[in-house]
PDB file of C-alpha atoms and ligand atoms in Angstrom:
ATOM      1  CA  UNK K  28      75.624 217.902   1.971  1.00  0.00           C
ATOM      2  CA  UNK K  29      74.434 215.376  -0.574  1.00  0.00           C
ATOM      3  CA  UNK K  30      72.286 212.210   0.929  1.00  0.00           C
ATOM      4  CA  UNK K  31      70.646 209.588  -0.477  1.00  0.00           C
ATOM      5  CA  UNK K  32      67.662 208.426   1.533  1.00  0.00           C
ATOM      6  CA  UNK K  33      67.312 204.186   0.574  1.00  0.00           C
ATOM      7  CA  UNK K  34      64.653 201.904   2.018  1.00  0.00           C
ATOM      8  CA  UNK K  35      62.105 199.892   0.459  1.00  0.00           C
ATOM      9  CA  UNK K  36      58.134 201.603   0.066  1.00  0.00           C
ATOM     10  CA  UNK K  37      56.449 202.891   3.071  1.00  0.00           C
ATOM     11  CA  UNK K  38      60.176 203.116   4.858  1.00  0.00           C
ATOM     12  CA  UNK K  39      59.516 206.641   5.008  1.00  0.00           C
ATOM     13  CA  UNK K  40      61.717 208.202   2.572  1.00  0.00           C
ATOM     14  CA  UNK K  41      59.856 210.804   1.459  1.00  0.00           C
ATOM     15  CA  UNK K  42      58.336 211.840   4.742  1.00  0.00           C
ATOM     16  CA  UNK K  43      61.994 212.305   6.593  1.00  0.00           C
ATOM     17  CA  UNK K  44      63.283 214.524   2.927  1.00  0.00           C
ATOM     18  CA  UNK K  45      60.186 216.497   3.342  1.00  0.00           C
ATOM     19  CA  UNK K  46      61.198 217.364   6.898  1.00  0.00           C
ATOM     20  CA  UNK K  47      65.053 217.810   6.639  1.00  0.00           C
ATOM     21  CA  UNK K  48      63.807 220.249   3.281  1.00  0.00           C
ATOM     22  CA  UNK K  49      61.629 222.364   6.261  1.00  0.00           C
ATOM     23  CA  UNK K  50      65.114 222.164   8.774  1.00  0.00           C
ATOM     24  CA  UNK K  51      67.838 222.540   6.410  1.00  0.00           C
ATOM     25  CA  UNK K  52      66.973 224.269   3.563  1.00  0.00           C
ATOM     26  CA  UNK K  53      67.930 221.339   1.496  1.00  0.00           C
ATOM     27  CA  UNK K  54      66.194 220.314  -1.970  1.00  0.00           C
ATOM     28  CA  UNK K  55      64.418 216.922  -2.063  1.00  0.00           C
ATOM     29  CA  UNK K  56      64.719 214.789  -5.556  1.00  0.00           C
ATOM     30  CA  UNK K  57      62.369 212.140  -5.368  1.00  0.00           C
ATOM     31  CA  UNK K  58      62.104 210.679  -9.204  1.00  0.00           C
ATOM     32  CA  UNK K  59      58.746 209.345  -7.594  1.00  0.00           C
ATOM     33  CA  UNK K  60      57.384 212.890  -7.370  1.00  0.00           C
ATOM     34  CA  UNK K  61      59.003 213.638 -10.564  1.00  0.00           C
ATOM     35  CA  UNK K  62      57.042 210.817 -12.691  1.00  0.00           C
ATOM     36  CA  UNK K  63      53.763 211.582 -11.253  1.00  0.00           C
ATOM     37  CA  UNK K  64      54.067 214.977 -12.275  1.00  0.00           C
ATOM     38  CA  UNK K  65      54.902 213.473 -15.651  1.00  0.00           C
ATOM     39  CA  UNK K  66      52.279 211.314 -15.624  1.00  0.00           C
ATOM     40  CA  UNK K  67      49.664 213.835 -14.847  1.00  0.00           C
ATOM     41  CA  UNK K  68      50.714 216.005 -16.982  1.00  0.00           C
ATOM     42  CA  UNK K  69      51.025 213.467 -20.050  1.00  0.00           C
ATOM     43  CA  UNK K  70      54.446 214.319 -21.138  1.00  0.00           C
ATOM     44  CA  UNK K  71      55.826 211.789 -23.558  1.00  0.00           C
ATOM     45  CA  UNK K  72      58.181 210.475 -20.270  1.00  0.00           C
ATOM     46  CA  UNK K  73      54.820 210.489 -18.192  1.00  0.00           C
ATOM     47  CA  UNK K  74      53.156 208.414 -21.470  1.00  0.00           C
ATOM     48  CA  UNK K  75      55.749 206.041 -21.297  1.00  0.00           C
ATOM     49  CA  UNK K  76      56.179 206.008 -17.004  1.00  0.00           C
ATOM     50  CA  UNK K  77      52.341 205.376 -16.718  1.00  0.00           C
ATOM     51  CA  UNK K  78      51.520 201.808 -16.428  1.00  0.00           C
ATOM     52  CA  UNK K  79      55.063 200.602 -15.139  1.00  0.00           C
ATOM     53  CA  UNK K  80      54.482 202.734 -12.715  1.00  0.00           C
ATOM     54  CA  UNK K  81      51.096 201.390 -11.832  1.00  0.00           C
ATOM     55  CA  UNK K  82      52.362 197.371 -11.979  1.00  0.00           C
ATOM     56  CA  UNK K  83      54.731 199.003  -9.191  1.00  0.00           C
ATOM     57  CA  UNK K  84      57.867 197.992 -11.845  1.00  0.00           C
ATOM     58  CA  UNK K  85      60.788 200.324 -12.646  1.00  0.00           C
ATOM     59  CA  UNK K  86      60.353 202.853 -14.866  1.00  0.00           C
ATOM     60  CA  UNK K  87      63.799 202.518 -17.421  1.00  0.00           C
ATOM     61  CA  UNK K  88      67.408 204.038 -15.600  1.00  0.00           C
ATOM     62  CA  UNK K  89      67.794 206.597 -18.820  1.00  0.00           C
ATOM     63  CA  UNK K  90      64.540 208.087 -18.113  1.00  0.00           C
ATOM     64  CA  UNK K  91      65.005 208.470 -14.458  1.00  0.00           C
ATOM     65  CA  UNK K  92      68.388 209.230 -14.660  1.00  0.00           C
ATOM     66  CA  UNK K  93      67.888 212.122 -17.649  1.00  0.00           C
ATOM     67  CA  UNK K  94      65.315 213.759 -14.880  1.00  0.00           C
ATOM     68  CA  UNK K  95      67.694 214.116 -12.190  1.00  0.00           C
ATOM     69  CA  UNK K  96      70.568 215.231 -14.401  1.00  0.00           C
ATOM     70  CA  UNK K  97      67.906 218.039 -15.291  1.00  0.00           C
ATOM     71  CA  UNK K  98      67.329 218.847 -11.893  1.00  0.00           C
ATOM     72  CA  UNK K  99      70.771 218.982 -10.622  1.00  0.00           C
ATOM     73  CA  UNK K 100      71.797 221.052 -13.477  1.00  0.00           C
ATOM     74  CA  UNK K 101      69.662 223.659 -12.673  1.00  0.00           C
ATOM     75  CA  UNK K 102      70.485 223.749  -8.453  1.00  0.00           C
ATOM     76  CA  UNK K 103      72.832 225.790  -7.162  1.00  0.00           C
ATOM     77  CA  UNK K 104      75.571 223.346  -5.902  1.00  0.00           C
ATOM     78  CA  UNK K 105      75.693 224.996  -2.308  1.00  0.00           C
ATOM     79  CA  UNK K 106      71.946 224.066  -1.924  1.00  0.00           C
ATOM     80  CA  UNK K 107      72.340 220.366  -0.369  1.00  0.00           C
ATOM     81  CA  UNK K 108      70.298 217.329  -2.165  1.00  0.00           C
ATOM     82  CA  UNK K 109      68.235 214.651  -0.387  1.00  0.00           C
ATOM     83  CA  UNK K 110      67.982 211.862  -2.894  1.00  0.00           C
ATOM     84  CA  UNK K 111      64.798 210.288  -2.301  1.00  0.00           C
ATOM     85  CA  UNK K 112      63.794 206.814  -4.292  1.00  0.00           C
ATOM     86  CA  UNK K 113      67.021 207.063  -6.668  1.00  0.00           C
ATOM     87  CA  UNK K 114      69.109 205.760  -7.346  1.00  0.00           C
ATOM     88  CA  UNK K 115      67.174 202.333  -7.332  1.00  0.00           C
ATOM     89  CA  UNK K 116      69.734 200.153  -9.408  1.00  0.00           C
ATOM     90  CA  UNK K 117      73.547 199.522 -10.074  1.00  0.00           C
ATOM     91  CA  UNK K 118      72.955 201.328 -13.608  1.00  0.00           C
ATOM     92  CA  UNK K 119      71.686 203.856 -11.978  1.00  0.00           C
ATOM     93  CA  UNK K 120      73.928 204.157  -9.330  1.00  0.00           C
ATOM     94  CA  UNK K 121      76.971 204.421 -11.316  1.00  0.00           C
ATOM     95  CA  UNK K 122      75.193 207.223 -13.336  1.00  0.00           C
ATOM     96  CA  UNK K 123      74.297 209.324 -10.423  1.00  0.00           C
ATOM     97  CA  UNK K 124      78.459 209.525  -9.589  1.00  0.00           C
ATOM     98  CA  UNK K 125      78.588 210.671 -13.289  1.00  0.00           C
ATOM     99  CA  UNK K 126      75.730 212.913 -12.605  1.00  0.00           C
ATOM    100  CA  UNK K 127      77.571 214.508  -9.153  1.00  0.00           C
ATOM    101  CA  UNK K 128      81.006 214.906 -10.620  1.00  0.00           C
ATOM    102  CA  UNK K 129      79.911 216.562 -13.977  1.00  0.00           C
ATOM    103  CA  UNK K 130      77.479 219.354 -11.248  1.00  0.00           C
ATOM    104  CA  UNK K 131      80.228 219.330  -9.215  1.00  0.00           C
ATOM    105  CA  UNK K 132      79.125 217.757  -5.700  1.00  0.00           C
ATOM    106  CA  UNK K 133      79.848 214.836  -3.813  1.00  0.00           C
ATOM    107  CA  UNK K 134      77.545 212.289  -2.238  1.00  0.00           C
ATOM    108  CA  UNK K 135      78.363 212.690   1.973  1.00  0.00           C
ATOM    109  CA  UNK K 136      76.227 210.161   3.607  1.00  0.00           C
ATOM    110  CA  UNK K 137      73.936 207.086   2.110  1.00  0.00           C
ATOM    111  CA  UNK K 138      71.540 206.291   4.735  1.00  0.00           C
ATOM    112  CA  UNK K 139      69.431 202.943   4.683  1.00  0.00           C
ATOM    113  CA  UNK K 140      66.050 203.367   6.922  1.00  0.00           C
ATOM    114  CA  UNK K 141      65.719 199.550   7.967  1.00  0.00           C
ATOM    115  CA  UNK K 142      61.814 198.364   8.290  1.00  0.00           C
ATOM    116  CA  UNK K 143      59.990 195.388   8.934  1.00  0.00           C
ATOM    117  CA  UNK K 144      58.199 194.518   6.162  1.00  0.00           C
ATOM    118  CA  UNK K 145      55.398 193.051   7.471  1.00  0.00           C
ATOM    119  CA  UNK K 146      54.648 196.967   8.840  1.00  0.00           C
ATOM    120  CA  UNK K 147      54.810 198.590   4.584  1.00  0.00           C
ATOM    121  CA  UNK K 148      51.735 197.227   3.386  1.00  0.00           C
ATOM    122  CA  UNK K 149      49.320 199.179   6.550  1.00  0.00           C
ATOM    123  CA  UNK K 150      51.894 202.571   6.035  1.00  0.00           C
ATOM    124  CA  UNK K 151      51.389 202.556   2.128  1.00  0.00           C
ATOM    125  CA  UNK K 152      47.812 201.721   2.059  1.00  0.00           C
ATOM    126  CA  UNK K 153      46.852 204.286   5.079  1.00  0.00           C
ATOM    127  CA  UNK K 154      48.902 206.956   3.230  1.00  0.00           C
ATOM    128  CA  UNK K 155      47.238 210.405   1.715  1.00  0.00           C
ATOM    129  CA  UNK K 156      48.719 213.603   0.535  1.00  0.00           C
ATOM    130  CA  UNK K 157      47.816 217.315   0.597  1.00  0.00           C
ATOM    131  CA  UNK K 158      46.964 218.255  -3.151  1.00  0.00           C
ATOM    132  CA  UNK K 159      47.687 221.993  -2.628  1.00  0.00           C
ATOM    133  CA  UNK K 160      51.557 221.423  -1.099  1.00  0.00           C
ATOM    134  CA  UNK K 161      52.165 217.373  -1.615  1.00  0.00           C
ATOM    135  CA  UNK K 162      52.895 217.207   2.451  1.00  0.00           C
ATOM    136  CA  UNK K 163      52.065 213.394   3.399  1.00  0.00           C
ATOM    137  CA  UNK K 164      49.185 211.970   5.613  1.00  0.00           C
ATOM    138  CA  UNK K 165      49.180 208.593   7.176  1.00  0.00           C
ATOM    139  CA  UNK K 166      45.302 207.670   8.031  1.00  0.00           C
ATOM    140  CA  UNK K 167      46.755 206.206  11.663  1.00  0.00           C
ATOM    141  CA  UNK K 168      50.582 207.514  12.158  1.00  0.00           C
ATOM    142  CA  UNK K 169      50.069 211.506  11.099  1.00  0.00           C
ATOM    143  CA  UNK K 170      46.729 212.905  11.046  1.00  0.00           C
ATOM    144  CA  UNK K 171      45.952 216.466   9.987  1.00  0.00           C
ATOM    145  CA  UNK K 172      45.737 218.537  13.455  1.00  0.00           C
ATOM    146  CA  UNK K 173      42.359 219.278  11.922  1.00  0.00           C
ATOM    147  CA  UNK K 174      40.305 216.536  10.309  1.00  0.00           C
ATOM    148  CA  UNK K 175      40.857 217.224   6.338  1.00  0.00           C
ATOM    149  CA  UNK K 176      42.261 220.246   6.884  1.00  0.00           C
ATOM    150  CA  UNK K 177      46.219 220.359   5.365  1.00  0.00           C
ATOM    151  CA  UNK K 178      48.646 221.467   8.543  1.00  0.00           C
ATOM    152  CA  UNK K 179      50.748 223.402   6.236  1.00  0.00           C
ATOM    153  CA  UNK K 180      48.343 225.121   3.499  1.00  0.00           C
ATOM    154  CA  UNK K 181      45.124 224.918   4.526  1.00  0.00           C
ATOM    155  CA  UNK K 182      43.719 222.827   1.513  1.00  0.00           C
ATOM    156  CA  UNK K 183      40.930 220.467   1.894  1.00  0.00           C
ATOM    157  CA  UNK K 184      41.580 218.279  -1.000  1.00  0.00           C
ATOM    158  CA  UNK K 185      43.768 215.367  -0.709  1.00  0.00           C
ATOM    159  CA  UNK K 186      45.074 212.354  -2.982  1.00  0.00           C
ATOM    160  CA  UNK K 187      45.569 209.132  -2.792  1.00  0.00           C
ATOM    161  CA  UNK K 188      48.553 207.298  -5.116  1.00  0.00           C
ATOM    162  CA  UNK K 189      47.094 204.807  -7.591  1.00  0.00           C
ATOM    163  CA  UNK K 190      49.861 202.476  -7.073  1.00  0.00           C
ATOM    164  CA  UNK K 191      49.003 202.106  -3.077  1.00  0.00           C
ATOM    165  CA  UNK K 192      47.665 199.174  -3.068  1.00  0.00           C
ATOM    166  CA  UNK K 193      48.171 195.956  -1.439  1.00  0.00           C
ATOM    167  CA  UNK K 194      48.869 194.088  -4.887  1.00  0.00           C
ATOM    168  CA  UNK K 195      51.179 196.541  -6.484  1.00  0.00           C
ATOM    169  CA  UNK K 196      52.909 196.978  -2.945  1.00  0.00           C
ATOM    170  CA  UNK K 197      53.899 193.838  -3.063  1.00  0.00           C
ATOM    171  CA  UNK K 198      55.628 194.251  -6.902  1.00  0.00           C
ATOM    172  CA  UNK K 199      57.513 197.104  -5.695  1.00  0.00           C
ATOM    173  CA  UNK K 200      58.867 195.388  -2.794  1.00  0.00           C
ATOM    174  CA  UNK K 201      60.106 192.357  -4.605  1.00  0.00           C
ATOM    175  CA  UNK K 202      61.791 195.275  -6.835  1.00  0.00           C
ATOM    176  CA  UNK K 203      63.325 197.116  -4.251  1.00  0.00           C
ATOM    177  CA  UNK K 204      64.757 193.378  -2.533  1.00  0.00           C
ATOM    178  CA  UNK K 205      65.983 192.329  -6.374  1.00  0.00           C
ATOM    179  CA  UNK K 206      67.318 195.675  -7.499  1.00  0.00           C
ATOM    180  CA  UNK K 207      67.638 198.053  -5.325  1.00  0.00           C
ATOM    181  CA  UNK K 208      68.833 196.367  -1.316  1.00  0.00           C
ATOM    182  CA  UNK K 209      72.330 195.114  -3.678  1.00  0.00           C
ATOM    183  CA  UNK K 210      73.611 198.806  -4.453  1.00  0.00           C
ATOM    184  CA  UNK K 211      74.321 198.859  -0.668  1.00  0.00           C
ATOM    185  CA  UNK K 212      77.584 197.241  -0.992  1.00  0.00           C
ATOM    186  CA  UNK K 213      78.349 199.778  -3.429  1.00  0.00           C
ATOM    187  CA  UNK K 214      78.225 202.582  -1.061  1.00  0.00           C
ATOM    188  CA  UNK K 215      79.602 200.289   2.259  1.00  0.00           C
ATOM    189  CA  UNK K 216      82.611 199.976   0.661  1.00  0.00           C
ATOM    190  CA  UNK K 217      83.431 204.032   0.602  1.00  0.00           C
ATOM    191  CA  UNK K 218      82.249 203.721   4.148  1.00  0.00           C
ATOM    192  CA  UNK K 219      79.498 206.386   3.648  1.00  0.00           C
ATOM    193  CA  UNK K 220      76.431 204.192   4.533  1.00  0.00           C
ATOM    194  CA  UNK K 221      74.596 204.332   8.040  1.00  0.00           C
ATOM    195  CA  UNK K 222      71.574 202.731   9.232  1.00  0.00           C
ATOM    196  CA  UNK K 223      68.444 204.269  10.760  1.00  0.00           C
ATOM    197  CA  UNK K 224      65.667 202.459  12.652  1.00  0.00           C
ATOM    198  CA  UNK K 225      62.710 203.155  10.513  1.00  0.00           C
ATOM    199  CA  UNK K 226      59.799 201.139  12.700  1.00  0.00           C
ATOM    200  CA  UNK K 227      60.562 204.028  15.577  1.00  0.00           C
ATOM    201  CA  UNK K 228      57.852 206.583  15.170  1.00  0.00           C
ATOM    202  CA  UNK K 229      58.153 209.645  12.692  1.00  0.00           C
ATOM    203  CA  UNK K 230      59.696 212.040  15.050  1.00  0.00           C
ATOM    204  CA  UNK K 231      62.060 209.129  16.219  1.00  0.00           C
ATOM    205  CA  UNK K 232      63.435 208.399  12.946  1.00  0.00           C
ATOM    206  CA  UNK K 233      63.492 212.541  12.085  1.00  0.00           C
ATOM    207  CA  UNK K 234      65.514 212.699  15.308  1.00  0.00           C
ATOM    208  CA  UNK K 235      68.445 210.337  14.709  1.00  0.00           C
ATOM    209  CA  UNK K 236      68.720 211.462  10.770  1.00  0.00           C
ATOM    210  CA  UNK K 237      69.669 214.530  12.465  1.00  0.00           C
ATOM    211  CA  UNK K 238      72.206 213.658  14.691  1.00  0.00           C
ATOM    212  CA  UNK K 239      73.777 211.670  11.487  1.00  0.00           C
ATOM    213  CA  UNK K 240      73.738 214.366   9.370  1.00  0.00           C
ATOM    214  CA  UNK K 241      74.962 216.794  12.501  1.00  0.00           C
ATOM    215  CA  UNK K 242      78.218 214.153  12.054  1.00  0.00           C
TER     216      UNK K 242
HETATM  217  P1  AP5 D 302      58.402 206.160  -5.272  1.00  0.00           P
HETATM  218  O1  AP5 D 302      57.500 207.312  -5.299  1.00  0.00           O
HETATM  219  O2  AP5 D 302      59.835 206.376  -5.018  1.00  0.00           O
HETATM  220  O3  AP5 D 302      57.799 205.091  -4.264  1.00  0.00           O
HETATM  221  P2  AP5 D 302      58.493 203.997  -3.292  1.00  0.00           P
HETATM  222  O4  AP5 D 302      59.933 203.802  -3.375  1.00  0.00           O
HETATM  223  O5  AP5 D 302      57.661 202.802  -3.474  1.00  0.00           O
HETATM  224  O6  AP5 D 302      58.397 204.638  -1.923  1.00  0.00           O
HETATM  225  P3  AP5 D 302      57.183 205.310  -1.274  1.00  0.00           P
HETATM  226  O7  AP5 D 302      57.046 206.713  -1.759  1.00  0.00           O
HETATM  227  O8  AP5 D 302      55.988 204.421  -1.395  1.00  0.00           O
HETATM  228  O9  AP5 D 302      57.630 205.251   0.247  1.00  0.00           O
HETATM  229  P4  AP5 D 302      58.372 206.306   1.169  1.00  0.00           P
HETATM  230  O10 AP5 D 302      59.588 205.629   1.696  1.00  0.00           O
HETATM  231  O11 AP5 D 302      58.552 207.632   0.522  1.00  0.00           O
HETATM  232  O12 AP5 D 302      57.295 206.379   2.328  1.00  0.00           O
HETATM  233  P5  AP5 D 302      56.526 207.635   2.956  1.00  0.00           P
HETATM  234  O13 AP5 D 302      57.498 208.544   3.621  1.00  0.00           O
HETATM  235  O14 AP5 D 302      55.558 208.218   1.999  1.00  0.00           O
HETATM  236  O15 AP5 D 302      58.289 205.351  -6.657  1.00  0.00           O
HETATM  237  C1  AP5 D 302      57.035 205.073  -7.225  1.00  0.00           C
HETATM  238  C2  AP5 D 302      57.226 204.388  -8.572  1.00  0.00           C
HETATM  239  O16 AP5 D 302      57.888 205.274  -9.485  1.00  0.00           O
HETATM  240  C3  AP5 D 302      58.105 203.125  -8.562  1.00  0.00           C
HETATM  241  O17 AP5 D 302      57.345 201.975  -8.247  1.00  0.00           O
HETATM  242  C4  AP5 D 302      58.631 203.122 -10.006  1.00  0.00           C
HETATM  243  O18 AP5 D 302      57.665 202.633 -10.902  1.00  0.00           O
HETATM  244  C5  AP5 D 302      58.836 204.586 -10.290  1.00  0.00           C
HETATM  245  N1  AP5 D 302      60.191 205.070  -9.931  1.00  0.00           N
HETATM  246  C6  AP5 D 302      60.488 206.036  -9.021  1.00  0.00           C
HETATM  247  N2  AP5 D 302      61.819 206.233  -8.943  1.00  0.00           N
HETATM  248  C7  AP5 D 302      62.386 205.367  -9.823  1.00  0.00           C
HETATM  249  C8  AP5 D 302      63.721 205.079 -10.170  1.00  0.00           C
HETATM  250  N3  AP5 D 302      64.764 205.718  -9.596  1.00  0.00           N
HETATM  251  N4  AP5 D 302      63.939 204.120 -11.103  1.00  0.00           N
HETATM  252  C9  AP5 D 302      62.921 203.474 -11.703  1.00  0.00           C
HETATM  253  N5  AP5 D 302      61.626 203.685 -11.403  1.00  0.00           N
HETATM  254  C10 AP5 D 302      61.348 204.636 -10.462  1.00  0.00           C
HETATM  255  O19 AP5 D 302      55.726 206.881   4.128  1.00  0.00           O
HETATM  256  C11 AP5 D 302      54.640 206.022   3.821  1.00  0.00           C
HETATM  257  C12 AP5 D 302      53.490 206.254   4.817  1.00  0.00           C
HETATM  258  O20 AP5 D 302      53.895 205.819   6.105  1.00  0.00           O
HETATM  259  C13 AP5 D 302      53.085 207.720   4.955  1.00  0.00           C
HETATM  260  O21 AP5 D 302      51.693 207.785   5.041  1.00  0.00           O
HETATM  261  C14 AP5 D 302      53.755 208.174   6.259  1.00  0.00           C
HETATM  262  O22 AP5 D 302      52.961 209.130   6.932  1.00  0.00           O
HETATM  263  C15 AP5 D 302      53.860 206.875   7.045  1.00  0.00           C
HETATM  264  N6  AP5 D 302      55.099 206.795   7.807  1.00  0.00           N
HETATM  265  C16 AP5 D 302      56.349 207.195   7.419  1.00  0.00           C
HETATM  266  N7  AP5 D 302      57.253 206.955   8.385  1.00  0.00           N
HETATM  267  C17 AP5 D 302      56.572 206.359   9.397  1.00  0.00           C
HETATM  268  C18 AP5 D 302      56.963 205.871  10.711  1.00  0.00           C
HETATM  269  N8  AP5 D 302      58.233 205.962  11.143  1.00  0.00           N
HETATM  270  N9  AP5 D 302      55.988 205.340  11.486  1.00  0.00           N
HETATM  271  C19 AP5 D 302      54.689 205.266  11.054  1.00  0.00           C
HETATM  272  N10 AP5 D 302      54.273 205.723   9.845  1.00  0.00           N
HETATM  273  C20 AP5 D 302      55.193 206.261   9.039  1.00  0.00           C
HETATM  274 MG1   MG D 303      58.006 208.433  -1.333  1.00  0.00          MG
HETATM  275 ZN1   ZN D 304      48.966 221.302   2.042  1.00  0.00          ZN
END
């Protein structure tokens, strides 16, 4: 099965791909995750990705598109995909059926996690991650069972993202309303798009991605 996860920051994208990864054995691409590692470790696309990323603007659709082609030509196409944070325009929408045809899969199910926006700004500025295994923290919504102790590795260390702030929060959701939110119509007209309630709590919204994806 091949699903793209869409909703705007702090929807929860990345923290419902992390968990269908643990259930279903299936690969998360977030080209979020894939720039920072850029970024960090100065490639000439993490050069280039840098300070877009940190104005919370779009990094260009070649770049992010080139990065998933690389990753989906390297997957066996039995292993299902999670799209997580692409694609995030029409140019890059219309790539990513290029992208699926040429690794020969087919996109099942585009599922839009609908939030109140008022709610982003507290998820994305309470938000941490493990540094040893990249699981994600919320300060309020999903504590460590331990205080600074990582549930799944054991690490102590922990990062915050330099772009989780109020300020650039509020770039990236004027982004996501003018560039992303109009693929939808792309995808409702093949009939493949469902809706999930994303303001229900984690296990809530983990719950109800299964029984779509369970058909
Ligand atoms: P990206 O990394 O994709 O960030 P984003 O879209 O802004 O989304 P987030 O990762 O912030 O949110 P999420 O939905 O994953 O939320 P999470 O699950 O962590 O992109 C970053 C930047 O990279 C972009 O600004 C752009 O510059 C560039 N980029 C990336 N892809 C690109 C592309 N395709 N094209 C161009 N540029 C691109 O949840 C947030 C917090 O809330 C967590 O702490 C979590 O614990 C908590 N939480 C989650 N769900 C719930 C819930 N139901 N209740 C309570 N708390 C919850
Ligand atoms: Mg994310
Ligand atoms: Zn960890």
């Amino acid at each position: 099965m091949n699903i793209i996860l869409l909703g705007p920051p702090g929807a929860g994208k990345g923290t419902q791909a992390q968990r269908l990864v643990e259930r279903h054995g299936m690969r998360q691409l977030s080209t979020g995750d894939m720039l920072r590692a850029a970024v960090k470790a100065e490639t000439p696309v993490g050069l280039q990705a840098k300070a877009v990323m940190e104005r919370g603007e779009l990094v260009s659709d070649d770049i992010v598109s080139a990065l998933i082609d690389a990753e989906l030509a390297a997957l066996d196409p039995a292993i299902g995909v999670i799209f997580d944070g692409y694609p995030r325009t029409a140019p890059q929408a219309r790539s990513l059926d290029e992208l699926l045809a040429s690794h020969g899969r087919a996109l099942d199910l585009v599922i839009e996690l609908e939030v109140n926006e008022d709610a982003l700004v507290e998820r994305i500025t309470g938000r941490f991650t493990c540094a040893g295994c990249g699981k994600g923290y919320h300060d309020t919504f999903e504590r460590p069972a331990v205080d600074g102790v990582c549930d799944k590795c054991g690490s102590t260390e922990f990062k915050r993202r330099p772009d989780d702030n109020e300020e650039t929060v509020r770039t990236r959701m004027v982004e996501y309303r003018a560039k992303t939110a109009p693929i939808l119509p792309i995808y409702e007209a093949r009939a493949i798009v469902r809706r999930v309630d994303g303001m229900a709590d984690i296990d809530a919204v983990t719950a109800a991605l299964e029984r779509l994806i369970a058909g």
